[in-house]
Amino acid sequence: MKLSACYIVKNEERVLRKSMNSLRNAVDEFVVVDTGSEDRTVSIAKEFGAKVYVSPWEEDFSKPRNLAIDKATGDWIVFLDADEYVSEETQGNLRSILNHLPAEAADGLALPLRNIDMDHGGEVLIDSFAIRIFPKREGLRFRGRIHEELCLHERTLSQVVRLKPHELQIIHTGYSATLSDAKTERNLNMLLREMKESSHPERVYGYLADVYLGMSKTDLAEKYARMDIASGGKKSSSYASRSYRILLQLLAETEDRLPERYEVCRQAVDAFPDIPEFSADLAECEAAQGMYAQAVRHMRHALESFRVRAWERGWEPSLFTADMAALAEKRMKSWEEKMRTDENLPEGQVSAVTIQEAAERNRKLLLALLRLQEADNQAVRECVPELLSFLQPLAIRYFDDSNVLRPKDAEGYRIALKWVLDGASPEIRERFLAMAADFSPTILRKLADVCMEERHWDAAFLLYGAIPAGAEEADAVFWRNVGICFYHAGEKETARECLLRAQDMGTVEDGAVETYLDWCGKVGAHA
């Protein structure tokens, strides 16, 4: 069995020697692709007998990576970044691990990756996983300008073996503050370019959120975090939870956004039930609203997940610490005491716990009532009084169209809208959307934007369509979104007209208009 160690480098004299030293006794060859070094990087590589190739930098990390794969002659490839090295404790395990793993048994090996900050004495930032070893195969290529993915015949790797830290561990030093600051502007430009050019721009939304957070551009960080979550995120990759973490961090900065934070926490727990900090954060949101029973339940789940290290069953890291667990225990006990106090409230005074439990019952009731046949209307009408006040006009209007929804009903409609979008049939959705016709253009615009965030293009289209073209709400972003809806409806020419109108009005600079215009052009060219 022959092993090849591959690198792409540029001005890495400070870290390259340590990385190559960690592999020199395990591999048979070094393949180094240099993209324009002006320091001693190339000479250091040659000290290790590396085959060095030059590839001019074209703002594309995949191109030099694929060149290195082409030049490697090993049965297995170990592909490290110059600022990564195999830990001293596990350096001797590489060849023995591969000797016991036939190449056909795995598409790749995911190695534990410990990120440390060299500016602060090697402080551990986070532990995650990354595919750094794979068999050389036909059709194995990297794709993407930045944060590139390894694919086999254009598909993400499906058979990935995950190693444990005691077997083989990579140490990554590239996240120190001084280095991160230097990389930020470069990464942003490359991400924006890929978003504009790619047929799958959603791949970079989460990375953009991360970059903008580092630049303290919180509005853009929040925007792209939401877009990443709405697109389904990068569920097949490590650290897919990053956008949830960014969004929760931003929402926690102001108290008046507690309801939003609560909803995002619920989504995060649904998506990543084994990550203890998400359950703990949800518990804090519930306690802040007086929902102590739920808060205790979710905090207990967080502590149990931490105790059994449940997140290690998946790819995601956890930032929950022993100190956080100790604090969580104290918080949970205080809520349990509060619940005992609430049991003795004077008659007629309803605790927030009771209100929340009623809200959950009514949520399920609304979902059920939207699925009932006409013959069951009488039973539904008998249940309507149980609905909370903000849902009552919606339920009544849905069944007999007798009540016109008022502006104060908009919040109830918005909440119910998400439930309907997630669970109702197309016919039910259309009828429910028609109920919004009497809302003002301002409310309609907010509701349509919710549908856009959820990627329900048809629902967004119906709500945008109820806004007069001359209304104040019909701004550049409005026309951009309408154009996107037309595109997803297959109306490419009309989409182009709307997108050009948005462009003329000066839409926000997120690249969406240019990307969709480009797609419309490509479709037209093939028509």
PDB file of N, CA and C in Angstrom, residues 5 7 12-27 29-30 32 44-50 78 80-94 170:
ATOM      1  N   ALA A   5       0.884  12.148   0.639  1.00  0.00           N
ATOM      2  CA  ALA A   5       0.459  13.317   1.424  1.00  0.00           C
ATOM      3  C   ALA A   5       0.426  14.520   0.488  1.00  0.00           C
ATOM      4  N   TYR A   7      -0.634  18.705  -0.367  1.00  0.00           N
ATOM      5  CA  TYR A   7      -0.832  20.043   0.183  1.00  0.00           C
ATOM      6  C   TYR A   7      -1.046  21.021  -0.969  1.00  0.00           C
ATOM      7  N   GLU A  12       3.676  29.596   3.372  1.00  0.00           N
ATOM      8  CA  GLU A  12       3.377  28.823   4.582  1.00  0.00           C
ATOM      9  C   GLU A  12       4.648  28.389   5.320  1.00  0.00           C
ATOM     10  N   GLU A  13       5.741  29.143   5.177  1.00  0.00           N
ATOM     11  CA  GLU A  13       6.998  28.729   5.795  1.00  0.00           C
ATOM     12  C   GLU A  13       6.892  28.621   7.311  1.00  0.00           C
ATOM     13  N   ARG A  14       5.982  29.342   7.902  1.00  0.00           N
ATOM     14  CA  ARG A  14       5.860  29.355   9.360  1.00  0.00           C
ATOM     15  C   ARG A  14       5.308  28.042   9.907  1.00  0.00           C
ATOM     16  N   VAL A  15       4.492  27.324   9.112  1.00  0.00           N
ATOM     17  CA  VAL A  15       3.796  26.154   9.653  1.00  0.00           C
ATOM     18  C   VAL A  15       4.042  24.862   8.874  1.00  0.00           C
ATOM     19  N   LEU A  16       4.526  24.953   7.640  1.00  0.00           N
ATOM     20  CA  LEU A  16       4.576  23.771   6.785  1.00  0.00           C
ATOM     21  C   LEU A  16       5.482  22.674   7.331  1.00  0.00           C
ATOM     22  N   ARG A  17       6.648  23.038   7.860  1.00  0.00           N
ATOM     23  CA  ARG A  17       7.603  22.021   8.318  1.00  0.00           C
ATOM     24  C   ARG A  17       6.984  21.136   9.410  1.00  0.00           C
ATOM     25  N   LYS A  18       6.287  21.732  10.343  1.00  0.00           N
ATOM     26  CA  LYS A  18       5.679  20.940  11.422  1.00  0.00           C
ATOM     27  C   LYS A  18       4.644  19.979  10.869  1.00  0.00           C
ATOM     28  N   SER A  19       3.881  20.420   9.904  1.00  0.00           N
ATOM     29  CA  SER A  19       2.861  19.558   9.315  1.00  0.00           C
ATOM     30  C   SER A  19       3.486  18.369   8.599  1.00  0.00           C
ATOM     31  N   MET A  20       4.495  18.643   7.753  1.00  0.00           N
ATOM     32  CA  MET A  20       5.128  17.561   6.994  1.00  0.00           C
ATOM     33  C   MET A  20       5.898  16.610   7.908  1.00  0.00           C
ATOM     34  N   ASN A  21       6.481  17.142   8.966  1.00  0.00           N
ATOM     35  CA  ASN A  21       7.173  16.301   9.935  1.00  0.00           C
ATOM     36  C   ASN A  21       6.235  15.283  10.572  1.00  0.00           C
ATOM     37  N   SER A  22       4.980  15.691  10.789  1.00  0.00           N
ATOM     38  CA  SER A  22       4.024  14.795  11.444  1.00  0.00           C
ATOM     39  C   SER A  22       3.620  13.631  10.551  1.00  0.00           C
ATOM     40  N   LEU A  23       3.956  13.697   9.248  1.00  0.00           N
ATOM     41  CA  LEU A  23       3.580  12.644   8.305  1.00  0.00           C
ATOM     42  C   LEU A  23       4.777  11.910   7.700  1.00  0.00           C
ATOM     43  N   ARG A  24       5.966  12.432   7.866  1.00  0.00           N
ATOM     44  CA  ARG A  24       7.113  11.936   7.101  1.00  0.00           C
ATOM     45  C   ARG A  24       7.384  10.454   7.323  1.00  0.00           C
ATOM     46  N   ASN A  25       7.108   9.910   8.499  1.00  0.00           N
ATOM     47  CA  ASN A  25       7.380   8.497   8.763  1.00  0.00           C
ATOM     48  C   ASN A  25       6.232   7.577   8.360  1.00  0.00           C
ATOM     49  N   ALA A  26       5.145   8.167   7.861  1.00  0.00           N
ATOM     50  CA  ALA A  26       3.970   7.356   7.547  1.00  0.00           C
ATOM     51  C   ALA A  26       3.657   7.300   6.055  1.00  0.00           C
ATOM     52  N   VAL A  27       4.114   8.294   5.273  1.00  0.00           N
ATOM     53  CA  VAL A  27       3.721   8.357   3.862  1.00  0.00           C
ATOM     54  C   VAL A  27       4.918   8.051   2.963  1.00  0.00           C
ATOM     55  N   GLU A  29       5.161   9.546  -0.266  1.00  0.00           N
ATOM     56  CA  GLU A  29       5.505  10.696  -1.107  1.00  0.00           C
ATOM     57  C   GLU A  29       4.751  11.922  -0.632  1.00  0.00           C
ATOM     58  N   PHE A  30       5.335  13.087  -0.904  1.00  0.00           N
ATOM     59  CA  PHE A  30       4.684  14.372  -0.669  1.00  0.00           C
ATOM     60  C   PHE A  30       4.431  15.018  -2.031  1.00  0.00           C
ATOM     61  N   VAL A  32       3.100  18.659  -3.441  1.00  0.00           N
ATOM     62  CA  VAL A  32       2.814  20.023  -3.004  1.00  0.00           C
ATOM     63  C   VAL A  32       2.515  20.886  -4.229  1.00  0.00           C
ATOM     64  N   ILE A  44      11.272  24.487   1.712  1.00  0.00           N
ATOM     65  CA  ILE A  44      10.957  23.607   2.842  1.00  0.00           C
ATOM     66  C   ILE A  44      10.314  22.326   2.332  1.00  0.00           C
ATOM     67  N   ALA A  45       9.394  22.455   1.383  1.00  0.00           N
ATOM     68  CA  ALA A  45       8.743  21.270   0.823  1.00  0.00           C
ATOM     69  C   ALA A  45       9.772  20.345   0.177  1.00  0.00           C
ATOM     70  N   LYS A  46      10.732  20.917  -0.519  1.00  0.00           N
ATOM     71  CA  LYS A  46      11.744  20.104  -1.198  1.00  0.00           C
ATOM     72  C   LYS A  46      12.686  19.414  -0.215  1.00  0.00           C
ATOM     73  N   GLU A  47      12.825  19.975   0.987  1.00  0.00           N
ATOM     74  CA  GLU A  47      13.626  19.316   2.021  1.00  0.00           C
ATOM     75  C   GLU A  47      13.065  17.936   2.347  1.00  0.00           C
ATOM     76  N   PHE A  48      11.756  17.777   2.164  1.00  0.00           N
ATOM     77  CA  PHE A  48      11.086  16.505   2.455  1.00  0.00           C
ATOM     78  C   PHE A  48      10.957  15.641   1.197  1.00  0.00           C
ATOM     79  N   GLY A  49      11.638  16.061   0.122  1.00  0.00           N
ATOM     80  CA  GLY A  49      11.581  15.299  -1.121  1.00  0.00           C
ATOM     81  C   GLY A  49      10.279  15.447  -1.868  1.00  0.00           C
ATOM     82  N   ALA A  50       9.547  16.518  -1.616  1.00  0.00           N
ATOM     83  CA  ALA A  50       8.234  16.695  -2.227  1.00  0.00           C
ATOM     84  C   ALA A  50       8.326  16.944  -3.719  1.00  0.00           C
ATOM     85  N   VAL A  78      -3.581  11.468   1.875  1.00  0.00           N
ATOM     86  CA  VAL A  78      -3.770  12.254   3.097  1.00  0.00           C
ATOM     87  C   VAL A  78      -3.636  13.712   2.686  1.00  0.00           C
ATOM     88  N   LEU A  80      -3.778  17.419   3.879  1.00  0.00           N
ATOM     89  CA  LEU A  80      -3.800  18.354   4.997  1.00  0.00           C
ATOM     90  C   LEU A  80      -3.601  19.780   4.511  1.00  0.00           C
ATOM     91  N   ASP A  81      -4.082  20.737   5.286  1.00  0.00           N
ATOM     92  CA  ASP A  81      -3.705  22.128   5.090  1.00  0.00           C
ATOM     93  C   ASP A  81      -2.340  22.330   5.757  1.00  0.00           C
ATOM     94  N   ALA A  82      -1.606  23.335   5.320  1.00  0.00           N
ATOM     95  CA  ALA A  82      -0.272  23.564   5.868  1.00  0.00           C
ATOM     96  C   ALA A  82      -0.310  23.890   7.355  1.00  0.00           C
ATOM     97  N   ASP A  83      -1.428  24.448   7.833  1.00  0.00           N
ATOM     98  CA  ASP A  83      -1.524  24.800   9.254  1.00  0.00           C
ATOM     99  C   ASP A  83      -2.175  23.692  10.079  1.00  0.00           C
ATOM    100  N   GLU A  84      -2.162  22.460   9.545  1.00  0.00           N
ATOM    101  CA  GLU A  84      -2.656  21.295  10.267  1.00  0.00           C
ATOM    102  C   GLU A  84      -1.533  20.275  10.429  1.00  0.00           C
ATOM    103  N   TYR A  85      -1.578  19.539  11.516  1.00  0.00           N
ATOM    104  CA  TYR A  85      -0.609  18.465  11.696  1.00  0.00           C
ATOM    105  C   TYR A  85      -1.254  17.354  12.512  1.00  0.00           C
ATOM    106  N   VAL A  86      -0.708  16.140  12.368  1.00  0.00           N
ATOM    107  CA  VAL A  86      -1.208  15.001  13.126  1.00  0.00           C
ATOM    108  C   VAL A  86      -0.640  15.081  14.539  1.00  0.00           C
ATOM    109  N   SER A  87      -1.479  14.876  15.540  1.00  0.00           N
ATOM    110  CA  SER A  87      -1.037  15.001  16.929  1.00  0.00           C
ATOM    111  C   SER A  87       0.078  13.997  17.216  1.00  0.00           C
ATOM    112  N   GLU A  88       0.968  14.382  18.117  1.00  0.00           N
ATOM    113  CA  GLU A  88       2.103  13.514  18.477  1.00  0.00           C
ATOM    114  C   GLU A  88       1.645  12.145  18.957  1.00  0.00           C
ATOM    115  N   GLU A  89       0.547  12.133  19.709  1.00  0.00           N
ATOM    116  CA  GLU A  89       0.070  10.884  20.299  1.00  0.00           C
ATOM    117  C   GLU A  89      -0.442   9.900  19.253  1.00  0.00           C
ATOM    118  N   THR A  90      -0.849  10.387  18.085  1.00  0.00           N
ATOM    119  CA  THR A  90      -1.479   9.491  17.108  1.00  0.00           C
ATOM    120  C   THR A  90      -0.701   9.372  15.795  1.00  0.00           C
ATOM    121  N   GLN A  91       0.457  10.034  15.681  1.00  0.00           N
ATOM    122  CA  GLN A  91       1.205  10.015  14.430  1.00  0.00           C
ATOM    123  C   GLN A  91       1.559   8.611  13.968  1.00  0.00           C
ATOM    124  N   GLY A  92       1.821   7.711  14.897  1.00  0.00           N
ATOM    125  CA  GLY A  92       2.239   6.364  14.518  1.00  0.00           C
ATOM    126  C   GLY A  92       1.113   5.441  14.126  1.00  0.00           C
ATOM    127  N   ASN A  93      -0.140   5.935  14.148  1.00  0.00           N
ATOM    128  CA  ASN A  93      -1.291   5.056  13.900  1.00  0.00           C
ATOM    129  C   ASN A  93      -1.776   5.060  12.457  1.00  0.00           C
ATOM    130  N   LEU A  94      -1.313   6.017  11.664  1.00  0.00           N
ATOM    131  CA  LEU A  94      -1.902   6.218  10.342  1.00  0.00           C
ATOM    132  C   LEU A  94      -1.843   4.964   9.471  1.00  0.00           C
ATOM    133  N   ILE A 170      -6.171  15.443  14.133  1.00  0.00           N
ATOM    134  CA  ILE A 170      -5.523  16.553  13.452  1.00  0.00           C
ATOM    135  C   ILE A 170      -5.632  17.804  14.330  1.00  0.00           C
TER     136      ILE A 170
END
